[in-house]
Amino acid sequence: MAILEIKGVTKSFGGVKAVEDVSVNVEENTLLGIIGPNGSGKTTLVNIITGFIKPDKGSVFFKGKELIGLPPYTITNLGIGRAFQMVKPFFHLPAFKNLIVPLSSKRVRSTSGGGYGDKDAIALDILEEVGFERDSSVPYKTASVLPHGYLKRLELARLISLKSEIFILDELFSGLSIAEVTSILPIIEKILFEGNTVIMIEHRLKELFRIANKVIVFNFGRIIKEGAPKEILEDEEVKKAYLGVEV
Amino acid sequence: MKNRENYRKERIDRCIKARSDDIYALSSYKEMWYLIFPRVVPIIGIAILAYFLPLYWKKVVITTCIFAMLAVSWDFLSSCGLLSLGQALFFGIGSYTAGCLNHYFHFPIYLTIPIATICGGFISTILLLPVIRLRGIYFAMVTLILPLMLARGIEATHVFGGNEGITGLSPFPNVWVELTFIIAGMWAALFALRRFISSDYGLIFVSIRDNDRATMASGINIYAFKAQALFIGSSICAFCGAFMTHLYMFTGIPVFTMEFSILPIAASAIGGIGTLAGPLLGAFILVPLSEILREFGSLRVVFYGLVLVVCVVALPEGIFHYLSRKYNEMERWVRLE
Ligand SMILES: Nc1ncnc2c1ncn2[C@@H]1O[C@H](COP(=O)(O)OP(=O)(O)OP(=O)(O)O)[C@@H](O)[C@H]1O
Ligand SMILES: [Mg+2]
């Protein structure tokens, strides 16, 4: 059985059909890539899965449990973590204190026990995992002064500290240099290796196609193509939707 | 003045220095003094002031402390993403609770104040619970309108003494008790909240203001936390209301006036939002200032407004932010080798 089943999800904003009758099955421990032109409804689908937006129609099942109607924090506590396309750190807090918030969630407190005690050491470990230099001052800096690349890593660190089972990464690589992307890719591979499921929305097709098991293509809120990376690459309709984009 | 040619300006951050090597801080009297000084001086200063001032100004100190607590509570709520335009609501509910308990049930002061503090916080939270999902200005609108509604409601239905309010409530034994009680309450609220908000648990409240969506995506039920923040913030105001009730031996519709909502915001704005101590400082500037300006008659409001504008324009970050930066970031001239 698929770990995540999306069935006939539809959502319109005024006259705009942002997502229209979308159905996808996400198999456990695979990496699903979602691509599509700007404004094709990818982020809206993520918002529906994670409870930030209620769809007009359709259902989403996580391990057979209906998610529609649950608030975002409950869905997060079930094990679905999402990184925001627009980074959303807690600007007033130091980087490592940013992770105290997910580490205080019901999910983490019930699995690893303990109350609200000293979690700084765990936070620093996770930050090191995503590439914050441990012995430098970077993990202690206020999030508002951190460069964009670190804020993207912080988004990833939040999902890791939540012990998520499904990682939804909304354009994690946007605005990053090739070097930074190359250094984050192994972290995602490790997340997969540990048995988790990853859904990646990306405009960086080259990197995505290298690690994806399956790719779906969005256009105008609909899935126009679904298949293995290689099939997608050769598809004429996809090329047309992505006109001018070198793959 | 030194001959500057052989000197270079050095800037050291004393805050980081004293914090990062804490063993040093503990072993050196100088560094210990550096940490204790800004806390001890205001505490002793206000105590001495309150002791020596004439009776009229003692009363001013008491009023100032009340507004300072309202301001600290406002700042705490805003630190948790709850923009309140209705401190008067919490204040008034505390006042009426204490007044009613004292008048109808003859509860003594030492019972009415604690009960009114807890119940006031509880009632305020319940009242605002239905709108806790509203954000920013929408939440603020409701807090603004509720005290006005309660006041008009009491006026129309004549409950709790109606327009005349309830008079003849138990007073405090003497002015010393009043002073000690409110000053101790104020410091307790300030230091407890400052400690709370920097704890791992309190951090979650700050994260809600920074970004409520990211807090939800971190698996935190933000509405439960906002309700807790509301309870804490409104309890503090309810305490002030209950205290004032016994101070003036009266409770009535005036406890819902806008002044209790607006002055805390002005105090926070000039003192420094988000510091908790700043709003307290702001109240200690604005309330006595308003007393001093009394002799100017109608011009009082003009001067008062002028001071407010000058403060906000000259130090938009707030006086407390400015002072703490200057205090922590000491510059000195060092001789070049
Ligand atoms: N909250 C909203 N209110 C109104 N319209 C919205 C809202 N969110 C998204 N839309 C519209 O829905 C459509 C899909 O937007 P969405 O953000 O899901 O696209 P996307 O595929 O994530 O694009 P991008 O690649 O630029 O991130 C767009 O036309 C957008 O304008
Ligand atoms: Mg998007």
mmCIF file of C-alpha atoms in Angstrom, chain A residues 47 52 72-73 76-77 84 88-93 97 100-102 104-106 116-117 119 158 162, chain B residues 133 198 200-201 203-204 206-223 225:
data_model
loop_
_atom_site.group_PDB
_atom_site.id
_atom_site.type_symbol
_atom_site.label_atom_id
_atom_site.label_comp_id
_atom_site.label_asym_id
_atom_site.label_seq_id
_atom_site.Cartn_x
_atom_site.Cartn_y
_atom_site.Cartn_z
ATOM 1 C CA ASN A 47 -0.447 23.122 1.297
ATOM 2 C CA PHE A 52 -2.621 24.677 5.420
ATOM 3 C CA PRO A 72 -1.252 21.496 10.167
ATOM 4 C CA TYR A 73 0.341 20.715 13.543
ATOM 5 C CA THR A 76 3.137 17.356 11.222
ATOM 6 C CA ASN A 77 2.929 15.253 14.368
ATOM 7 C CA PHE A 84 8.644 26.047 2.837
ATOM 8 C CA LYS A 88 10.369 30.645 7.289
ATOM 9 C CA PRO A 89 12.916 30.675 10.104
ATOM 10 C CA PHE A 90 12.219 32.164 13.522
ATOM 11 C CA PHE A 91 14.147 35.343 12.853
ATOM 12 C CA HIS A 92 14.505 36.452 16.459
ATOM 13 C CA LEU A 93 16.018 33.169 17.625
ATOM 14 C CA LYS A 97 17.220 27.600 19.142
ATOM 15 C CA ILE A 100 14.035 23.754 19.943
ATOM 16 C CA VAL A 101 10.542 24.466 18.578
ATOM 17 C CA PRO A 102 10.187 21.250 16.499
ATOM 18 C CA SER A 104 9.291 20.446 21.619
ATOM 19 C CA SER A 105 6.544 19.037 19.404
ATOM 20 C CA LYS A 106 4.274 16.264 20.635
ATOM 21 C CA TYR A 116 11.107 20.737 27.684
ATOM 22 C CA GLY A 117 14.570 20.273 29.147
ATOM 23 C CA LYS A 119 17.767 20.055 23.953
ATOM 24 C CA ARG A 158 13.561 21.274 11.088
ATOM 25 C CA LEU A 162 10.772 16.287 13.712
ATOM 26 C CA ARG B 133 -7.517 32.117 15.532
ATOM 27 C CA SER B 198 13.995 32.863 27.386
ATOM 28 C CA ASP B 200 12.901 26.522 26.001
ATOM 29 C CA TYR B 201 9.181 26.540 26.708
ATOM 30 C CA LEU B 203 10.818 30.241 23.179
ATOM 31 C CA ILE B 204 7.829 28.619 21.494
ATOM 32 C CA VAL B 206 8.333 33.936 20.507
ATOM 33 C CA SER B 207 8.405 31.570 17.533
ATOM 34 C CA ILE B 208 4.651 32.044 17.075
ATOM 35 C CA ARG B 209 5.130 35.777 16.647
ATOM 36 C CA ASP B 210 8.078 35.249 14.296
ATOM 37 C CA ASN B 211 6.143 32.885 12.085
ATOM 38 C CA ASP B 212 2.979 31.120 13.108
ATOM 39 C CA ARG B 213 2.916 28.926 9.988
ATOM 40 C CA ALA B 214 6.419 27.621 10.594
ATOM 41 C CA THR B 215 5.500 26.970 14.222
ATOM 42 C CA MET B 216 2.535 24.884 13.078
ATOM 43 C CA ALA B 217 4.800 23.092 10.608
ATOM 44 C CA SER B 218 6.989 22.287 13.624
ATOM 45 C CA GLY B 219 4.136 20.312 15.155
ATOM 46 C CA ILE B 220 3.117 22.936 17.728
ATOM 47 C CA ASN B 221 -0.544 23.596 18.485
ATOM 48 C CA ILE B 222 -0.248 27.363 18.354
ATOM 49 C CA TYR B 223 -3.766 27.973 19.633
ATOM 50 C CA PHE B 225 0.054 28.201 23.350
#
